[in-house]
PDB file of C-alpha atoms in Angstrom:
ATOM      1  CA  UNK A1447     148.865  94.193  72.103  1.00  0.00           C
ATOM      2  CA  UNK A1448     148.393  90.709  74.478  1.00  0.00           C
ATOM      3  CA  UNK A1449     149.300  87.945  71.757  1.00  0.00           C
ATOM      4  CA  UNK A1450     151.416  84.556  71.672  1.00  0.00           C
ATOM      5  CA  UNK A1451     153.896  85.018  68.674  1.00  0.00           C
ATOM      6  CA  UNK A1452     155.679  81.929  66.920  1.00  0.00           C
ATOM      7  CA  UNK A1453     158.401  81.869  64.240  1.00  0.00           C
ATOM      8  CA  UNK A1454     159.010  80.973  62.239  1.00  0.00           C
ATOM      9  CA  UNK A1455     155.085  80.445  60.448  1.00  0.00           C
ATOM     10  CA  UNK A1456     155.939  78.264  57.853  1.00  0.00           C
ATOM     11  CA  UNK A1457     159.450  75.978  57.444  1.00  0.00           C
ATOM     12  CA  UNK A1458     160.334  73.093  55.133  1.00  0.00           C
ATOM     13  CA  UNK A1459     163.043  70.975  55.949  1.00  0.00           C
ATOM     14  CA  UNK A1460     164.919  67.800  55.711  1.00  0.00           C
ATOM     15  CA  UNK A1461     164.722  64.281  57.841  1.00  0.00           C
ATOM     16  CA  UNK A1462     167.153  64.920  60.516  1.00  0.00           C
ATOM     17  CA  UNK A1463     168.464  68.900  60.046  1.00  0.00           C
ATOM     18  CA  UNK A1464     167.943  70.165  63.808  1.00  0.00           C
ATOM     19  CA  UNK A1465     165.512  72.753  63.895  1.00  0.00           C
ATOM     20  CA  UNK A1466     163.611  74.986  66.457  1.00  0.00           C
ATOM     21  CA  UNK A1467     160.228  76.877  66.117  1.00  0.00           C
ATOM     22  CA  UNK A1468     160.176  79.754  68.738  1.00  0.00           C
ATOM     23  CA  UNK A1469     157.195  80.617  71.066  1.00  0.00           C
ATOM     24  CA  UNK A1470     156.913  83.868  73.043  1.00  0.00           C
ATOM     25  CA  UNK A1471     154.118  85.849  74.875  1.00  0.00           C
ATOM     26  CA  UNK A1472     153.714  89.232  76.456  1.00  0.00           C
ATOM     27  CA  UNK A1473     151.281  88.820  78.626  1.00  0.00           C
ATOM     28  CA  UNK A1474     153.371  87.202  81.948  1.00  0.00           C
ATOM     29  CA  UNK A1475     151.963  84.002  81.660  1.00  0.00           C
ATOM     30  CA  UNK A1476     152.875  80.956  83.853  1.00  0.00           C
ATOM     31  CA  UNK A1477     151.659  78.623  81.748  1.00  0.00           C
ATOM     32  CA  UNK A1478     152.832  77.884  78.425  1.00  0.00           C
ATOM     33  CA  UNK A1479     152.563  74.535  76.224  1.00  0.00           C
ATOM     34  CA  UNK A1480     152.880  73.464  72.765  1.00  0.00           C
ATOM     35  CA  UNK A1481     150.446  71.466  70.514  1.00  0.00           C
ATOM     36  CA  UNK A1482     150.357  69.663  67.043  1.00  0.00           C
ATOM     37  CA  UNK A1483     147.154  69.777  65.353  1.00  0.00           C
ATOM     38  CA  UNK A1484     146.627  66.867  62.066  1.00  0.00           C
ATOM     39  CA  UNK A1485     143.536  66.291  59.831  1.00  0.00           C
ATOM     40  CA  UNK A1486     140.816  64.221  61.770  1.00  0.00           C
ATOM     41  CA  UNK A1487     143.018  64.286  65.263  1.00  0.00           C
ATOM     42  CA  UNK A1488     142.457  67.811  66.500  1.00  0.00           C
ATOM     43  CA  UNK A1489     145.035  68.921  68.819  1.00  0.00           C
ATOM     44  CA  UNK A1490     147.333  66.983  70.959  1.00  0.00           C
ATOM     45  CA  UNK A1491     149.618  68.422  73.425  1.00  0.00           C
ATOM     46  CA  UNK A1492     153.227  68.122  72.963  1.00  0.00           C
ATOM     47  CA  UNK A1493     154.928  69.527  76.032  1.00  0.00           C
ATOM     48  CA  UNK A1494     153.530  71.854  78.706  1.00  0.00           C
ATOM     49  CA  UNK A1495     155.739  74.414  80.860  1.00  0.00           C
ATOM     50  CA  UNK A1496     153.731  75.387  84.941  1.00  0.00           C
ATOM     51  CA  UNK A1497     156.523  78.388  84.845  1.00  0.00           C
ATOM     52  CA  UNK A1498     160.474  78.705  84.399  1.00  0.00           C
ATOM     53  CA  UNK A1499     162.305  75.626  84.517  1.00  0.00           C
ATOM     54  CA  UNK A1500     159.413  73.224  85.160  1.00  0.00           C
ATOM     55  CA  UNK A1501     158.300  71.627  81.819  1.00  0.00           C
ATOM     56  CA  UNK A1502     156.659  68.564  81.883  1.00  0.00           C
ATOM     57  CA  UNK A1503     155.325  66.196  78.730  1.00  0.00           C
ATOM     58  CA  UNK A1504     152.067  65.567  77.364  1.00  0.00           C
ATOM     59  CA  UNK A1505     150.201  63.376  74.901  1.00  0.00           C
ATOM     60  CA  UNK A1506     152.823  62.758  72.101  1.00  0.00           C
ATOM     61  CA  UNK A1507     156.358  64.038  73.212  1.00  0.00           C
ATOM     62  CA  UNK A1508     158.593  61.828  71.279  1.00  0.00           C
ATOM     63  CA  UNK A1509     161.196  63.561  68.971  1.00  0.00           C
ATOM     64  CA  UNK A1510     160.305  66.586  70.709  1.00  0.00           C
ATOM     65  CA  UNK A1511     162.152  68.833  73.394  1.00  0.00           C
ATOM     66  CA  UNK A1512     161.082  71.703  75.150  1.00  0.00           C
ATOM     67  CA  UNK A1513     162.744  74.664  77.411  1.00  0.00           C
ATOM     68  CA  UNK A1514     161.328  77.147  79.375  1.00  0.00           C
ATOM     69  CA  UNK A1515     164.629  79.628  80.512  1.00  0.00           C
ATOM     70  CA  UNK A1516     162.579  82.894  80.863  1.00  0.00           C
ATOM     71  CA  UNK A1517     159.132  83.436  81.751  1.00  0.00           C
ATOM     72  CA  UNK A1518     158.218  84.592  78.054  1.00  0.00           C
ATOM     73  CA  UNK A1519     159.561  82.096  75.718  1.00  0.00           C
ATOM     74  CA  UNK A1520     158.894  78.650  75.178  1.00  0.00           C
ATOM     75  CA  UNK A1521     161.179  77.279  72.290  1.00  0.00           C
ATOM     76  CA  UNK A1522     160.192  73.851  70.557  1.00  0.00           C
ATOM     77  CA  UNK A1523     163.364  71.624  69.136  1.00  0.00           C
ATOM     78  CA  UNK A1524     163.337  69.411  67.080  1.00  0.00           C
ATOM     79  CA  UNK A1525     166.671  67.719  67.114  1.00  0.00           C
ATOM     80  CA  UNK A1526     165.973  65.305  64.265  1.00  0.00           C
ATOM     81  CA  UNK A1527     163.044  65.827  62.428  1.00  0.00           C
ATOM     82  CA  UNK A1528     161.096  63.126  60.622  1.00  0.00           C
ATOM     83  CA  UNK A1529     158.482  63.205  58.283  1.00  0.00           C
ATOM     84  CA  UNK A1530     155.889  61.761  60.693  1.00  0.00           C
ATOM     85  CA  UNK A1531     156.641  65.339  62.733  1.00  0.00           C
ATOM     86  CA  UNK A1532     155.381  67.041  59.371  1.00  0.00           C
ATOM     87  CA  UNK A1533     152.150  68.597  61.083  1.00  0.00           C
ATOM     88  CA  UNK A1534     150.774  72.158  62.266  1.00  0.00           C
ATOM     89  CA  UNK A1535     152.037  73.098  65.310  1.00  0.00           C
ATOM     90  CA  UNK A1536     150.533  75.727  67.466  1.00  0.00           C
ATOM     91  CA  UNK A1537     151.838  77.149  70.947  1.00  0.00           C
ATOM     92  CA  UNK A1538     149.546  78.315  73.901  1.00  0.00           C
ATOM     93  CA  UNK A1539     149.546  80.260  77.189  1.00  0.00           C
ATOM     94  CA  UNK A1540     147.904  81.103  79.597  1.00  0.00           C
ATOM     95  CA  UNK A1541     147.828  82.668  83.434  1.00  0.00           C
ATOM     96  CA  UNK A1542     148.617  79.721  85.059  1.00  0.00           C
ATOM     97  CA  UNK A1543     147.592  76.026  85.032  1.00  0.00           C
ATOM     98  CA  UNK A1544     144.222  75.849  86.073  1.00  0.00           C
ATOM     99  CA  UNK A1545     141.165  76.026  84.097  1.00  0.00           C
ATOM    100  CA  UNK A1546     139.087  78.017  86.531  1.00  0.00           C
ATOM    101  CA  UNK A1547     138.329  81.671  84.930  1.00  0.00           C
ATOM    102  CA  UNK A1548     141.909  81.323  83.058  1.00  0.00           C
ATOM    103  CA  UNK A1549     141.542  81.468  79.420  1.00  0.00           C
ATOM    104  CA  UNK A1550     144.106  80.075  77.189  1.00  0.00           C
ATOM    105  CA  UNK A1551     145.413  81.870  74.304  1.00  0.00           C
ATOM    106  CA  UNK A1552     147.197  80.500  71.161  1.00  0.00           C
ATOM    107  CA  UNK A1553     149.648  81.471  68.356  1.00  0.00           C
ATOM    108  CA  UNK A1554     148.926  81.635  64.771  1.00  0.00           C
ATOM    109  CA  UNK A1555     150.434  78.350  64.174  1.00  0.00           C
ATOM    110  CA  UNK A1556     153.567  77.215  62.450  1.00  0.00           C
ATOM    111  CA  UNK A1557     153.445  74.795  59.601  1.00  0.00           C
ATOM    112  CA  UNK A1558     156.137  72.296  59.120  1.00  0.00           C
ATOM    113  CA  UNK A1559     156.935  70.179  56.630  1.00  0.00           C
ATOM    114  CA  UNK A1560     159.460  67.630  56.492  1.00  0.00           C
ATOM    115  CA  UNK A1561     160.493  65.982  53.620  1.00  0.00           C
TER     116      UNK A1561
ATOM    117  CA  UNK B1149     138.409  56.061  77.611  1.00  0.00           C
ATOM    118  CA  UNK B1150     140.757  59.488  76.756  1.00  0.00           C
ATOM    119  CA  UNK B1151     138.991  59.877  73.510  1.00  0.00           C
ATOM    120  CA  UNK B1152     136.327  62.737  72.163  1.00  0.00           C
ATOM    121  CA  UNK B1153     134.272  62.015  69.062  1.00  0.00           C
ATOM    122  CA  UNK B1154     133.213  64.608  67.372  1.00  0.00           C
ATOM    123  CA  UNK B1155     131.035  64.808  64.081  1.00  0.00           C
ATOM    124  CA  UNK B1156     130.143  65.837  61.430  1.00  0.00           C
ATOM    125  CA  UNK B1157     133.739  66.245  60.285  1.00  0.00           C
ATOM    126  CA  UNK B1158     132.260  68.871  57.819  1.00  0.00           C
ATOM    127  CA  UNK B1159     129.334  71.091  57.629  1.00  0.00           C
ATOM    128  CA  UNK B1160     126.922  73.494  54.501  1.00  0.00           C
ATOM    129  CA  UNK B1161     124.341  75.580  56.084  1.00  0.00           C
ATOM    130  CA  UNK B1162     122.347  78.346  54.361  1.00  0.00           C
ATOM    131  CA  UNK B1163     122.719  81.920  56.509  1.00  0.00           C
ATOM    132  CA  UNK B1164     119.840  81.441  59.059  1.00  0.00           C
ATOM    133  CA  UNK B1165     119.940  78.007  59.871  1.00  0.00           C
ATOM    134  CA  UNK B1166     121.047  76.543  62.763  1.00  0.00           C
ATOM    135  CA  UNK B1167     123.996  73.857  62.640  1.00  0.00           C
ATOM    136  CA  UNK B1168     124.652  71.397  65.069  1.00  0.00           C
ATOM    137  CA  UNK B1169     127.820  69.749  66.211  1.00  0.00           C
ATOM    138  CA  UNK B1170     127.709  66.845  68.469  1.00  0.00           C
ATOM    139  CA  UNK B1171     130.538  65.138  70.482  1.00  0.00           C
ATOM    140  CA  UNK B1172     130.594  62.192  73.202  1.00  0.00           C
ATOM    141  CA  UNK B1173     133.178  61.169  75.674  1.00  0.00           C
ATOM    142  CA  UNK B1174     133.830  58.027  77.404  1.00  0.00           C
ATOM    143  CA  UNK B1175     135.848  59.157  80.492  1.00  0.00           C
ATOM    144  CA  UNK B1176     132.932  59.947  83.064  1.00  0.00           C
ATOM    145  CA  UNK B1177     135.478  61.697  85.124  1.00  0.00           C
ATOM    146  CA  UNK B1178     135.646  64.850  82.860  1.00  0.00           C
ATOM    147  CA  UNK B1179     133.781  67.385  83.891  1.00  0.00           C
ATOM    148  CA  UNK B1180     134.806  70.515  81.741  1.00  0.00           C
ATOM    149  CA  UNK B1181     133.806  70.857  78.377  1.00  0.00           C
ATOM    150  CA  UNK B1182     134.753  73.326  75.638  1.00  0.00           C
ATOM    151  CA  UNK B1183     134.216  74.587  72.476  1.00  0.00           C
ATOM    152  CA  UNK B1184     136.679  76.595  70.325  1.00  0.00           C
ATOM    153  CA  UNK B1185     136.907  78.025  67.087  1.00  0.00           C
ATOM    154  CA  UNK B1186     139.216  78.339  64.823  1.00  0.00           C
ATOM    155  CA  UNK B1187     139.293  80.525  61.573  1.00  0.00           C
ATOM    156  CA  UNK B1188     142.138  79.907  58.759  1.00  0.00           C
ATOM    157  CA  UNK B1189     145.724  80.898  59.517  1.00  0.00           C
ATOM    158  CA  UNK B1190     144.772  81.534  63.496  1.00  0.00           C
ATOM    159  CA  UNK B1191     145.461  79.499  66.573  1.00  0.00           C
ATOM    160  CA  UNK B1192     141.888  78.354  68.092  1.00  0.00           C
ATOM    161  CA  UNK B1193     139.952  80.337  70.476  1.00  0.00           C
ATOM    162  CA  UNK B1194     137.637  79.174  73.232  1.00  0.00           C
ATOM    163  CA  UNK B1195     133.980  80.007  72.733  1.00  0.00           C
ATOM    164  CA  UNK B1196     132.058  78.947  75.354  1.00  0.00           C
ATOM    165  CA  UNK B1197     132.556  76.042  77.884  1.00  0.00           C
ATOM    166  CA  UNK B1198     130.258  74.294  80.290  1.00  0.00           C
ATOM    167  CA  UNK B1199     130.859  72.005  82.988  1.00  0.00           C
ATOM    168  CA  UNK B1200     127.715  69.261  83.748  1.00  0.00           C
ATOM    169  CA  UNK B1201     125.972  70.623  86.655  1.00  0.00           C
ATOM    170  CA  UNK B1202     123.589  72.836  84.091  1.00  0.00           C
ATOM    171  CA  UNK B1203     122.372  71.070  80.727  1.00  0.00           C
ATOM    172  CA  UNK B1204     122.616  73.981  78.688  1.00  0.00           C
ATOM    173  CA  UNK B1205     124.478  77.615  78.199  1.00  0.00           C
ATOM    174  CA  UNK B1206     123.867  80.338  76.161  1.00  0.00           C
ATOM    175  CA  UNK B1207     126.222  82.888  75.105  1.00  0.00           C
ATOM    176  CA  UNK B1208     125.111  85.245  72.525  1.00  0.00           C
ATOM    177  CA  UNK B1209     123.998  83.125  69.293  1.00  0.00           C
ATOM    178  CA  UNK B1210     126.388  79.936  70.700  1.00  0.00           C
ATOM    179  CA  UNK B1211     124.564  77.526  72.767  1.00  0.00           C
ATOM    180  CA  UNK B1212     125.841  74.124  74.405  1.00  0.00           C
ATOM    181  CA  UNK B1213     123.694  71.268  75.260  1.00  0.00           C
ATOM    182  CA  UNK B1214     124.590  68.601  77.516  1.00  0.00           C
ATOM    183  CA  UNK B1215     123.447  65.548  77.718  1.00  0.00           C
ATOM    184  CA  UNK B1216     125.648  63.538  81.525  1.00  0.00           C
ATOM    185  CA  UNK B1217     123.983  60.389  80.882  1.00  0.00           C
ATOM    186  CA  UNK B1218     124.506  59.910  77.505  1.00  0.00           C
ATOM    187  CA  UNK B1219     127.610  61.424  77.679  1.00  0.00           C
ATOM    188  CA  UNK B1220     127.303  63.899  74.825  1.00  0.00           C
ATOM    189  CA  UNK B1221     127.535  67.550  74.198  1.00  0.00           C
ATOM    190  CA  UNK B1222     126.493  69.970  71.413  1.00  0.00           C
ATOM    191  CA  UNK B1223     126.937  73.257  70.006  1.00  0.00           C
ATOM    192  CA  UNK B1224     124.318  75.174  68.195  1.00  0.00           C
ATOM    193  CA  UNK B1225     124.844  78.597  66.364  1.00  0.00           C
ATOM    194  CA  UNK B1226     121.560  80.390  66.338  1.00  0.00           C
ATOM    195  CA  UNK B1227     120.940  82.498  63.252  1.00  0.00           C
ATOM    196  CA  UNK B1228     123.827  81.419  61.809  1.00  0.00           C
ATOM    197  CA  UNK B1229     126.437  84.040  59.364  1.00  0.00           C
ATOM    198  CA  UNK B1230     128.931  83.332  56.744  1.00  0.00           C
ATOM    199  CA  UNK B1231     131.187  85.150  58.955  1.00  0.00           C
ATOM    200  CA  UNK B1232     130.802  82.491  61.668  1.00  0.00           C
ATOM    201  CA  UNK B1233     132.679  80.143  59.031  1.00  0.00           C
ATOM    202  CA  UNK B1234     135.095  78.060  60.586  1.00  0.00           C
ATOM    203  CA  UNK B1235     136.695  74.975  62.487  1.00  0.00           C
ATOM    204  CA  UNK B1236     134.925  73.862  65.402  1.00  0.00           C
ATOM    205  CA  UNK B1237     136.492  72.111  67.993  1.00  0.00           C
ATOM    206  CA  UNK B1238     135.257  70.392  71.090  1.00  0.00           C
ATOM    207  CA  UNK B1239     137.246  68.810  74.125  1.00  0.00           C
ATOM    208  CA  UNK B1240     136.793  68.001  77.495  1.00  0.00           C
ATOM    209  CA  UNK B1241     138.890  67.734  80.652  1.00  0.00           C
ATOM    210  CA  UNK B1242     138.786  67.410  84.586  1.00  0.00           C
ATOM    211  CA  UNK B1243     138.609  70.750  86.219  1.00  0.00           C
ATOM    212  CA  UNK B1244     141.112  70.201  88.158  1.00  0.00           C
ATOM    213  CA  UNK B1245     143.804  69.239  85.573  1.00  0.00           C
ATOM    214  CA  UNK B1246     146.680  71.828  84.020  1.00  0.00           C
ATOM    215  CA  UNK B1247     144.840  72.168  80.776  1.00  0.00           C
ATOM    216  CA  UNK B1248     145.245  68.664  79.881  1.00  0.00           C
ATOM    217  CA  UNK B1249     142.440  68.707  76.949  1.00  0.00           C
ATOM    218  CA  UNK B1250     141.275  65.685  75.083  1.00  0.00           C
ATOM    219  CA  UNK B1251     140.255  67.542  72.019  1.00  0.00           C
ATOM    220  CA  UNK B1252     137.854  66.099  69.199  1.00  0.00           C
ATOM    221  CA  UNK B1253     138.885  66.118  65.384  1.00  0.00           C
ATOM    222  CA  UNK B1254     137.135  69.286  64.570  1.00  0.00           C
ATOM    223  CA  UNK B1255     134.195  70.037  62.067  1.00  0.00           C
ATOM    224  CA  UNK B1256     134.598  72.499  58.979  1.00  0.00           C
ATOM    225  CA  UNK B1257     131.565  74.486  59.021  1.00  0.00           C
ATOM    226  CA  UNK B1258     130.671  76.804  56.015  1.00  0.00           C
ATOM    227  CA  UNK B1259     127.833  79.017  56.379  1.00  0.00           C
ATOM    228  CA  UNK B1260     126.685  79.630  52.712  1.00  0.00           C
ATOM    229  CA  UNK B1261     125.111  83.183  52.166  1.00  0.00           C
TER     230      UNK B1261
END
């Protein structure tokens, strides 16, 4: 089955205890990014990927880092988490870049909390 | 001049009826705009998208008006189900970006049977 997976789904943690939320698809995608979505702010991108190696930010990167070592996964870290980072975070992919007949599919989402 | 407002932030229709979200943009150089939906514990999932050289598509019961002057767009759900319960969200873009979305703030629409 084609699907985005992220793990872990649901993590509490403490201000400043490194953590990482893993992203991977099946599908060969080139494109891969990472979103947080908060009540009354829909979803704001994070950090976007164009293939291996290339990663690039978007909207609200701060605190965040990204890498893309193999076409599949797209890890999110966290080096030191605050609670302002508490938030749902969902990861994407899709074919490639474009928008043009290139849908873009998500995970199921990974809540966070950080006390 | 990056933002999308959307409203109602929440929705009640009875089965049948037809809601209506509505969202504007400011940024007249978008020119791609979709809708998702998003059901509890799932990632969102586009719907249906339009870009502004037609004023209105239809896909199945899902239909998007838009309005280039004005600067809005809207989604109506014909004949609508409980089973179309859910978080709407609308964004826009420029075609020719890397999925750079400006998303609204979503609606919670409940479809009372």
């Amino acid at each position: 089955e084609a699907q985005v997976t992220q793990n872990p789904r649901y993590l509490i943690t403490v201000t400043g205890k490194k953590l990482t939320v893993t992203c991977s698809q099946n599908m060969n995608h080139e494109y891969m990014s990472w979103y947080r979505q908060d009540p009354g702010l829909g979803l704001r991108q994070i950090y976007y990927s164009m293939n291996v190696e290339v990663t690039d930010k978007g909207d609200v990167p701060e605190g965040y880092k990204v890498s893309r070592k193999e076409k599949r996964n797209f890890p999110l870290i966290l080096e030191s988490p605050s609670p302002n980072q508490t938030s749902l975070y969902f990861c994407a992919s899709s074919l490639f870049g474009g928008l043009m007949n290139n849908e873009q599919f998500f995970g199921p989402g990974t809540r966070l909390t950080v006390l | 001049q990056q933002q999308v407002k959307q409203s109602p932030q929440s929705l009640i229709v009875q089965k049948g009826g037809i809601p209506i979200i509505n969202c504007a943009y400011e940024n007249t150089a978008f020119d791609y705009f979709p809708w998702y939906q998003q059901f509890p514990g799932k990632g969102p999932a586009l719907l249906i998208a339009i870009r502004p050289d037609v004023s209105e598509k239809k896909e199945g019961r899902f239909t998007i008006s838009f309005n280039k002057s004005a600067k809005q767009f809207s989604l109506h759900i014909m004949d609508s189900q409980p089973g179309d319960s859910a978080t709407y969200f609308c964004a826009a873009s420029k075609w020719n970006s890397n999925y750079q979305l400006i998303w609204g703030a979503g609606t919670k629409l409940i479809i009372k049977p």
